[in-house]
Short mmCIF file of C-alpha atoms and ligand atoms in Angstrom, two decimals:
data_model
loop_
_atom_site.label_atom_id
_atom_site.label_comp_id
_atom_site.label_asym_id
_atom_site.label_seq_id
_atom_site.Cartn_x
_atom_site.Cartn_y
_atom_site.Cartn_z
CA MET M 1 -140.59 15.23 -3.13
CA LYS M 2 -138.06 13.37 -5.20
CA GLU M 3 -134.59 14.85 -5.22
CA SER M 4 -134.93 15.46 -8.95
CA ALA M 5 -137.84 17.80 -8.26
CA ASN M 6 -135.66 20.20 -6.30
CA GLY M 7 -135.75 23.67 -7.71
CA ARG M 8 -139.25 23.32 -9.12
CA ARG M 9 -141.81 25.76 -7.83
CA TYR M 10 -144.94 24.17 -6.44
CA ARG M 11 -148.19 25.70 -5.25
CA PRO M 12 -149.20 25.65 -1.55
CA ASP M 13 -151.48 22.57 -1.70
CA THR M 14 -148.73 20.58 -3.38
CA LEU M 15 -146.17 21.73 -0.83
CA LEU M 16 -148.59 20.81 1.95
CA THR M 17 -148.72 17.26 0.62
CA HIS M 18 -145.00 16.75 -0.01
CA LEU M 19 -142.81 18.98 2.15
CA GLY M 20 -140.80 17.27 4.87
CA ARG M 21 -141.23 13.77 3.44
CA ARG M 22 -138.30 11.44 2.78
CA PRO M 23 -139.72 7.97 2.10
CA GLN M 24 -136.41 6.73 0.69
CA ALA M 25 -134.79 7.33 4.08
CA GLN M 26 -137.43 5.32 5.97
CA MET M 27 -137.92 2.05 4.09
CA GLY M 28 -140.47 3.61 1.75
CA ALA M 29 -142.94 4.56 4.48
CA VAL M 30 -144.92 7.63 3.45
CA ASN M 31 -144.73 9.28 6.87
CA PRO M 32 -141.71 9.71 9.13
CA PRO M 33 -141.36 7.34 12.05
CA VAL M 34 -141.99 8.70 15.53
CA TYR M 35 -138.58 8.80 17.15
CA HIS M 36 -138.79 8.46 20.91
CA ALA M 37 -135.31 9.58 21.80
CA SER M 38 -133.33 11.43 24.41
CA THR M 39 -129.90 9.83 23.92
CA ILE M 40 -128.55 9.72 20.40
CA LEU M 41 -125.56 7.37 20.19
CA SER M 42 -122.39 8.07 18.23
CA ALA M 43 -120.62 5.15 16.54
CA ASN M 44 -117.19 6.29 17.74
CA MET M 45 -115.38 9.24 19.27
CA ALA M 46 -114.71 10.90 15.93
CA GLU M 47 -118.46 11.05 15.28
CA TRP M 48 -119.10 12.23 18.83
CA GLU M 49 -116.61 15.05 18.41
CA GLU M 50 -118.06 15.98 15.03
CA LYS M 51 -121.56 16.15 16.48
CA ARG M 52 -120.39 18.58 19.17
CA ASP M 53 -119.49 21.19 16.54
CA PRO M 54 -121.48 24.22 17.75
CA LYS M 55 -122.01 25.38 14.17
CA LYS M 56 -124.01 22.19 13.48
CA ARG M 57 -126.05 22.45 16.68
CA PHE M 58 -129.40 22.79 14.95
CA ASP M 59 -128.65 20.87 11.77
CA ILE M 60 -128.01 17.33 12.94
CA VAL M 61 -129.60 14.75 15.20
CA ARG M 62 -127.43 14.81 18.30
CA TYR M 63 -129.71 14.98 21.32
CA GLY M 64 -133.47 14.49 21.62
CA LEU M 65 -133.95 18.00 23.04
CA LEU M 66 -132.58 19.53 19.82
CA GLY M 67 -134.77 17.52 17.48
CA THR M 68 -135.19 14.22 15.67
CA PRO M 69 -136.20 13.34 12.09
CA THR M 70 -139.85 13.52 13.26
CA THR M 71 -139.59 17.12 14.45
CA PHE M 72 -137.34 18.15 11.56
CA ALA M 73 -140.01 16.93 9.10
CA LEU M 74 -142.69 19.19 10.58
CA GLU M 75 -140.27 22.13 10.85
CA GLU M 76 -139.28 21.79 7.21
CA ALA M 77 -142.92 21.62 6.09
CA LEU M 78 -143.95 24.70 8.12
CA ALA M 79 -141.02 26.86 7.02
CA GLY M 80 -141.49 25.91 3.36
CA LEU M 81 -145.23 26.56 3.43
CA GLU M 82 -145.03 30.03 4.92
CA GLY M 83 -141.94 31.03 2.98
CA GLY M 84 -139.66 31.48 5.99
CA TYR M 85 -136.04 30.46 6.40
CA ARG M 86 -136.40 27.81 9.10
CA ALA M 87 -138.82 26.71 11.80
CA MET M 88 -138.62 25.31 15.31
CA LEU M 89 -141.12 23.50 17.50
CA LEU M 90 -141.97 24.42 21.07
CA PRO M 91 -144.13 22.76 23.70
CA SER M 92 -147.05 25.21 23.35
CA GLY M 93 -148.22 28.22 21.40
CA LEU M 94 -147.48 30.35 24.44
CA ALA M 95 -143.87 29.12 24.54
CA ALA M 96 -143.64 30.04 20.84
CA ILE M 97 -144.55 33.60 21.83
CA THR M 98 -142.32 33.93 24.88
CA ALA M 99 -139.10 32.40 23.52
CA PRO M 100 -138.69 34.81 20.55
CA LEU M 101 -139.51 37.78 22.80
CA GLN M 102 -136.83 36.64 25.24
CA ALA M 103 -134.41 36.08 22.37
CA LEU M 104 -134.78 39.51 20.80
CA LEU M 105 -135.22 41.69 23.90
CA ALA M 106 -132.85 42.48 26.78
CA ALA M 107 -132.83 44.79 29.80
CA GLY M 108 -133.26 48.42 28.71
CA ASP M 109 -135.11 47.51 25.50
CA HIS M 110 -138.58 48.65 24.51
CA LEU M 111 -141.38 46.51 23.07
CA LEU M 112 -144.45 47.70 21.16
CA MET M 113 -147.27 45.23 21.77
CA VAL M 114 -150.66 45.35 20.07
CA ASP M 115 -153.47 46.12 22.55
CA SER M 116 -155.64 43.30 21.17
CA CYS M 117 -153.05 40.59 21.79
CA TYR M 118 -153.74 37.11 23.14
CA GLY M 119 -154.31 37.49 26.91
CA PRO M 120 -151.37 35.37 28.13
CA THR M 121 -149.04 37.39 25.85
CA ARG M 122 -150.01 40.49 27.84
CA THR M 123 -149.46 38.64 31.11
CA PHE M 124 -145.96 37.61 29.99
CA CYS M 125 -145.05 41.22 29.10
CA ASP M 126 -146.47 42.64 32.33
CA HIS M 127 -145.03 39.99 34.63
CA VAL M 128 -141.91 38.41 33.14
CA LEU M 129 -140.53 40.99 30.69
CA ARG M 130 -141.07 43.82 33.13
CA ARG M 131 -138.99 41.98 35.76
CA CYS M 132 -136.28 41.53 33.12
CA GLY M 133 -136.14 45.29 32.57
CA VAL M 134 -138.01 45.38 29.25
CA GLU M 135 -140.61 48.13 28.92
CA THR M 136 -143.82 47.37 27.01
CA THR M 137 -146.02 49.99 25.36
CA TYR M 138 -149.39 48.79 24.11
CA TYR M 139 -150.65 50.31 20.88
CA ASP M 140 -153.96 50.63 19.06
CA PRO M 141 -154.44 47.72 16.62
CA LEU M 142 -155.84 50.18 14.06
CA LEU M 143 -152.60 52.14 13.99
CA GLY M 144 -150.93 51.51 10.63
CA GLU M 145 -147.90 53.56 9.63
CA GLY M 146 -148.71 55.78 12.64
CA ILE M 147 -146.74 53.20 14.62
CA ALA M 148 -143.64 55.21 13.65
CA ARG M 149 -144.53 57.84 16.28
CA LEU M 150 -144.28 55.22 19.03
CA ILE M 151 -140.96 53.70 17.96
CA ARG M 152 -138.07 54.81 20.19
CA PRO M 153 -134.33 54.39 19.67
CA ASN M 154 -134.43 51.36 22.00
CA THR M 155 -137.53 49.75 20.44
CA ARG M 156 -136.31 46.34 19.29
CA VAL M 157 -139.59 44.57 18.62
CA VAL M 158 -143.01 45.47 17.25
CA PHE M 159 -145.43 42.63 17.94
CA VAL M 160 -148.54 42.21 15.80
CA GLU M 161 -151.46 39.82 15.97
CA SER M 162 -154.01 40.07 13.19
CA PRO M 163 -156.89 39.79 13.51
CA GLY M 164 -156.87 40.64 17.22
CA SER M 165 -157.65 38.04 19.86
CA LEU M 166 -161.33 38.25 20.94
CA THR M 167 -162.03 41.46 18.97
CA PHE M 168 -160.73 40.63 15.46
CA GLU M 169 -159.34 44.00 14.31
CA VAL M 170 -157.23 43.59 11.17
CA GLN M 171 -153.83 45.28 11.35
CA ASP M 172 -152.00 46.91 8.47
CA VAL M 173 -149.04 44.57 8.86
CA PRO M 174 -147.13 45.68 5.73
CA ALA M 175 -147.27 49.35 6.80
CA ILE M 176 -146.23 48.54 10.36
CA ALA M 177 -143.36 46.36 9.10
CA ARG M 178 -142.16 49.10 6.76
CA GLU M 179 -142.00 51.67 9.56
CA ALA M 180 -140.48 49.23 12.07
CA HIS M 181 -137.73 48.20 9.66
CA LYS M 182 -136.92 51.82 8.79
CA LEU M 183 -136.29 52.44 12.48
CA GLY M 184 -134.39 49.23 13.18
CA ALA M 185 -137.05 47.14 14.96
CA ARG M 186 -138.05 43.54 14.20
CA VAL M 187 -141.64 42.50 13.54
CA LEU M 188 -142.98 39.45 15.35
CA MET M 189 -146.43 38.16 14.51
CA ASP M 190 -148.81 35.78 16.23
CA ASN M 191 -150.13 34.26 13.00
CA THR M 192 -152.25 31.53 14.60
CA TRP M 193 -155.55 32.77 13.10
CA GLY M 194 -154.17 33.14 9.58
CA THR M 195 -152.17 29.88 9.57
CA PRO M 196 -149.27 29.51 7.10
CA LEU M 197 -151.87 29.08 4.34
CA PHE M 198 -154.08 32.15 4.75
CA PHE M 199 -151.51 34.75 5.81
CA PRO M 200 -148.14 34.56 4.02
CA SER M 201 -146.43 36.58 6.75
CA PHE M 202 -142.93 36.82 5.26
CA ALA M 203 -144.27 38.27 2.03
CA ARG M 204 -146.01 40.91 4.19
CA GLY M 205 -142.82 42.00 5.94
CA VAL M 206 -142.86 39.89 9.11
CA ASP M 207 -139.50 38.68 10.53
CA VAL M 208 -140.73 36.03 12.95
CA SER M 209 -144.03 34.18 12.58
CA ILE M 210 -145.56 32.43 15.58
CA HIS M 211 -148.17 29.68 15.59
CA ALA M 212 -150.12 27.83 18.22
CA GLY M 213 -149.92 24.49 16.41
CA THR M 214 -152.48 23.44 18.99
CA LYS M 215 -155.15 25.10 16.85
CA TYR M 216 -155.76 24.52 13.13
CA ILE M 217 -152.41 22.90 12.34
CA ALA M 218 -153.03 19.97 14.69
CA GLY M 219 -156.75 20.47 14.15
CA HIS M 220 -158.15 17.77 16.42
CA SER M 221 -158.14 19.28 19.95
CA ASP M 222 -155.80 16.59 21.21
CA LEU M 223 -152.38 18.18 21.65
CA LEU M 224 -150.41 21.30 22.57
CA LEU M 225 -147.68 22.55 20.28
CA GLY M 226 -146.00 25.78 19.28
CA ALA M 227 -144.06 26.67 16.16
CA VAL M 228 -141.84 29.62 15.34
CA ILE M 229 -140.80 30.32 11.77
CA THR M 230 -138.07 32.91 11.26
CA ASN M 231 -136.25 34.73 8.51
CA GLU M 232 -132.54 34.03 8.08
CA GLU M 233 -131.36 36.86 10.31
CA THR M 234 -133.41 35.93 13.35
CA PHE M 235 -133.07 32.14 13.17
CA LEU M 236 -129.95 31.64 15.28
CA PRO M 237 -130.84 33.99 18.13
CA VAL M 238 -134.38 32.64 18.42
CA ARG M 239 -133.41 28.97 17.97
CA SER M 240 -130.59 29.30 20.52
CA MET M 241 -132.91 30.90 23.08
CA ALA M 242 -135.46 28.09 22.66
CA ALA M 243 -132.67 25.56 23.24
CA ASP M 244 -131.19 27.51 26.15
CA LEU M 245 -134.62 27.56 27.80
CA GLY M 246 -134.83 23.78 27.36
CA HIS M 247 -137.89 23.88 25.11
CA CYS M 248 -138.71 20.98 22.85
CA ALA M 249 -141.83 19.26 21.52
CA GLY M 250 -142.80 15.67 22.26
CA PRO M 251 -142.42 13.23 19.36
CA ASP M 252 -146.03 12.03 19.38
CA ASP M 253 -147.35 15.59 19.35
CA ALA M 254 -145.01 16.55 16.51
CA TYR M 255 -146.12 13.51 14.53
CA MET M 256 -149.82 14.16 15.07
CA ALA M 257 -149.42 17.83 14.16
CA LEU M 258 -147.66 16.82 10.93
CA ARG M 259 -150.53 14.42 10.23
CA GLY M 260 -152.98 17.27 10.86
CA LEU M 261 -151.01 19.64 8.67
CA ARG M 262 -151.42 17.40 5.61
CA THR M 263 -155.17 18.08 5.60
CA LEU M 264 -155.00 21.74 6.68
CA SER M 265 -156.06 23.09 3.31
CA VAL M 266 -159.16 20.92 2.93
CA ARG M 267 -160.20 21.47 6.53
CA LEU M 268 -159.77 25.24 6.27
CA GLU M 269 -161.81 25.36 3.08
CA ARG M 270 -164.74 23.81 4.94
CA HIS M 271 -164.15 25.82 8.13
CA GLN M 272 -164.23 28.96 6.02
CA ARG M 273 -167.42 28.04 4.20
CA ASN M 274 -169.20 27.03 7.41
CA GLY M 275 -167.91 30.08 9.28
CA LEU M 276 -169.13 32.47 6.65
CA LYS M 277 -172.53 30.83 6.47
CA VAL M 278 -173.09 31.01 10.23
CA ALA M 279 -171.67 34.55 10.46
CA LEU M 280 -173.98 35.82 7.71
CA TRP M 281 -176.96 34.28 9.47
CA LEU M 282 -175.93 35.79 12.81
CA GLN M 283 -175.58 39.21 11.19
CA GLY M 284 -179.29 39.15 10.33
CA ARG M 285 -180.45 38.23 13.84
CA PRO M 286 -182.25 40.87 15.94
CA GLU M 287 -180.34 39.76 19.08
CA VAL M 288 -176.97 40.54 17.47
CA GLN M 289 -175.41 44.00 17.52
CA ARG M 290 -172.36 43.21 15.44
CA VAL M 291 -170.41 40.23 14.12
CA LEU M 292 -166.64 40.62 14.44
CA TYR M 293 -165.36 38.79 11.36
CA PRO M 294 -163.17 40.41 8.71
CA ALA M 295 -164.49 38.06 6.02
CA LEU M 296 -167.83 39.93 6.16
CA PRO M 297 -168.04 42.92 3.78
CA GLU M 298 -169.56 45.04 6.59
CA ASP M 299 -166.54 44.47 8.87
CA PRO M 300 -164.28 47.54 9.26
CA GLY M 301 -161.24 45.32 8.61
CA HIS M 302 -162.64 43.77 5.45
CA ALA M 303 -160.63 45.79 2.92
CA LEU M 304 -157.31 45.10 4.65
CA TRP M 305 -158.25 41.43 5.08
CA GLN M 306 -159.06 41.19 1.40
CA ARG M 307 -155.76 42.82 0.45
CA ASP M 308 -153.48 40.81 2.72
CA PHE M 309 -155.11 37.45 3.55
CA LEU M 310 -155.77 34.50 1.26
CA GLY M 311 -158.75 33.27 3.26
CA ALA M 312 -160.60 33.41 6.57
CA THR M 313 -160.51 30.77 9.25
CA SER M 314 -163.64 30.16 11.30
CA LEU M 315 -162.95 31.87 14.63
CA PHE M 316 -164.92 35.09 15.08
CA GLY M 317 -166.76 37.15 17.63
CA MET M 318 -170.20 38.60 18.05
CA VAL M 319 -171.48 41.41 20.21
CA LEU M 320 -175.03 40.89 21.41
CA LYS M 321 -177.50 43.71 22.03
CA PRO M 322 -177.29 44.60 25.74
CA ALA M 323 -178.53 41.63 27.78
CA ALA M 324 -178.19 40.37 31.34
CA LYS M 325 -175.30 38.00 31.96
CA ARG M 326 -177.81 35.48 33.29
CA ALA M 327 -179.65 35.51 29.95
CA VAL M 328 -176.42 35.07 27.98
CA PHE M 329 -175.43 32.14 30.17
CA ALA M 330 -178.89 30.62 29.62
CA MET M 331 -178.33 30.98 25.89
CA ILE M 332 -174.96 29.22 26.01
CA ASP M 333 -176.32 26.48 28.26
CA ALA M 334 -179.15 25.85 25.79
CA LEU M 335 -176.70 25.02 22.99
CA ASP M 336 -176.25 21.38 22.20
CA LEU M 337 -173.46 21.41 19.58
CA PHE M 338 -171.21 24.26 20.76
CA GLY M 339 -168.79 23.17 23.46
CA ILE M 340 -167.92 25.56 26.29
CA GLY M 341 -164.15 25.54 26.35
CA ALA M 342 -160.86 27.25 25.70
CA SER M 343 -158.76 26.84 22.56
CA TRP M 344 -160.08 26.45 18.99
CA GLY M 345 -159.06 25.15 15.57
CA GLY M 346 -160.30 21.61 16.15
CA PHE M 347 -162.98 19.90 14.07
CA GLU M 348 -165.73 20.83 16.55
CA SER M 349 -167.61 24.04 17.32
CA LEU M 350 -166.99 26.03 20.49
CA ILE M 351 -168.42 29.09 22.18
CA GLN M 352 -167.00 31.32 24.88
CA PHE M 353 -168.22 34.29 26.86
CA VAL M 354 -165.35 36.82 26.70
CA ARG M 355 -164.58 40.16 28.32
CA PRO M 356 -162.31 42.11 25.96
CA GLU M 357 -162.70 45.29 28.06
CA ARG M 358 -160.56 43.67 30.77
CA LEU M 359 -157.65 43.11 28.40
CA ARG M 360 -157.10 46.66 27.17
CA SER M 361 -154.85 49.48 28.25
CA ALA M 362 -154.09 51.66 25.20
CA THR M 363 -157.62 51.62 23.79
CA ARG M 364 -161.14 51.12 25.10
CA TRP M 365 -163.52 48.35 24.11
CA SER M 366 -166.69 50.38 24.11
CA GLU M 367 -169.33 47.90 22.93
CA GLU M 368 -172.13 47.85 25.47
CA GLY M 369 -173.47 44.37 24.88
CA PRO M 370 -171.89 41.08 25.89
CA THR M 371 -169.27 39.58 23.57
CA LEU M 372 -169.10 35.93 22.57
CA ARG M 373 -166.37 34.13 20.65
CA LEU M 374 -167.37 31.32 18.34
CA HIS M 375 -165.32 28.66 16.63
CA ILE M 376 -167.23 27.09 13.77
CA GLY M 377 -166.36 23.45 13.31
CA LEU M 378 -166.98 20.90 10.58
CA GLU M 379 -170.57 20.09 11.55
CA ASP M 380 -173.34 20.78 9.04
CA PRO M 381 -173.80 24.57 9.31
CA GLU M 382 -177.60 24.19 9.13
CA ASP M 383 -177.45 22.18 12.36
CA LEU M 384 -175.24 24.84 13.94
CA ILE M 385 -177.70 27.55 12.91
CA ALA M 386 -180.63 25.59 14.34
CA ASP M 387 -178.65 25.17 17.57
CA LEU M 388 -177.96 28.90 17.79
CA GLU M 389 -181.64 29.58 17.10
CA ARG M 390 -182.49 27.49 20.18
CA GLY M 391 -179.88 29.49 22.08
CA PHE M 392 -181.48 32.80 21.07
CA ALA M 393 -184.88 31.50 22.18
CA ALA M 394 -183.39 30.78 25.63
CA LEU M 395 -181.79 34.25 25.64
CA ARG M 396 -185.14 35.92 24.95
CA GLN M 397 -186.94 33.77 27.49
CA ALA M 398 -184.42 34.57 30.25
CA GLY M 399 -184.16 38.24 29.33
C1 PLP T 401 -154.31 29.57 21.83
C2 PLP T 401 -153.47 30.68 21.37
C3 PLP T 401 -152.12 30.75 21.69
C4 PLP T 401 -151.47 29.80 22.66
O1 PLP T 401 -151.46 28.48 22.26
P1 PLP T 401 -151.28 27.31 23.35
O2 PLP T 401 -150.79 26.17 22.53
O3 PLP T 401 -152.63 27.10 23.96
O4 PLP T 401 -150.27 27.78 24.35
C5 PLP T 401 -151.39 31.78 21.17
N1 PLP T 401 -151.94 32.71 20.37
C6 PLP T 401 -153.24 32.68 20.04
C7 PLP T 401 -153.78 33.74 19.13
C8 PLP T 401 -154.05 31.68 20.53
O5 PLP T 401 -155.35 31.69 20.24
#
């Protein structure tokens, strides 16, 4: 954006196109150069001394680990889009979860973690945080303001992830944030599903928003990246912890994620349309017990989703009617277009056999049938439906 445009208010799609760009500082090139840099030279000792000023640690280019114009461009775009104070990049989505938890929790503190969290988040709490003397209590994702009953004097963080990993429960984030703030706790959110476009986390009361940039932001299944966006109060502690841990993102990954970000809105529009089309079709299938997708009016989380989200991305679950594992595997193997693989948010469709019942401690996942997680890509949805139809035929045949 031209300097003269500062102060104007632009809508999200316009911000997505312009934030973080400074063509006048890079010979007119539309995109920032990819700086491959560890050492950053100072012209003289006065500049060297100036760059050591601890107050400027995260504001200037002084060492590759702490950022370059390439990483600053993506950070500026992400923070501006979601309405946060500032952002930082980390090497993976998981690192973007662990660093803020380490920053805001210390020995003797208590953490409230949603029971439907991303699996490796649970592992980190149970293995690493426990060893550091932080106690974790898991809570029911459907608890709204009832969270207040679980908040203790030493509860520093309430962690939300909405919709839940694998099971897609929508949380009442504004109610949870209200109660947490009343009792002096911070609210951290894994906002990977919503993206900065579909869940404006800061407007809903979140203090720290976490993204696996690996997913929709990068969008092409070719890199790992994490991003943390904070409010003003939490920026320094979280940014300092990320630096103290030695986390940084590679320049090529930051550049490719910024390139992906520019088309996030158009990709998500199509992901959403395709996702809804396939989900509606699945809902009518006799083999399907339930589709776990808050964009569907029949979903128990639909009303909250409609109130708080600005759209639905295309990752959802489905519970099949009880069937032998062998038959479900035959179904998946019969699919031609759905890849069998971890991660999601790329341009291509994926399917995974998941076991949510193994990742619960505060609640029970009581669906009897097998659960599958689908990511709907940018293929023609009619082809995806035909593929799934072949899969169901294999399921019936093996059953
Ligand atoms: C994939 C994922 C992450 C972790 O991202 P990585 O870049 O793979 O480490 C975190 N949260 C959610 C909800 C995810 O799906």
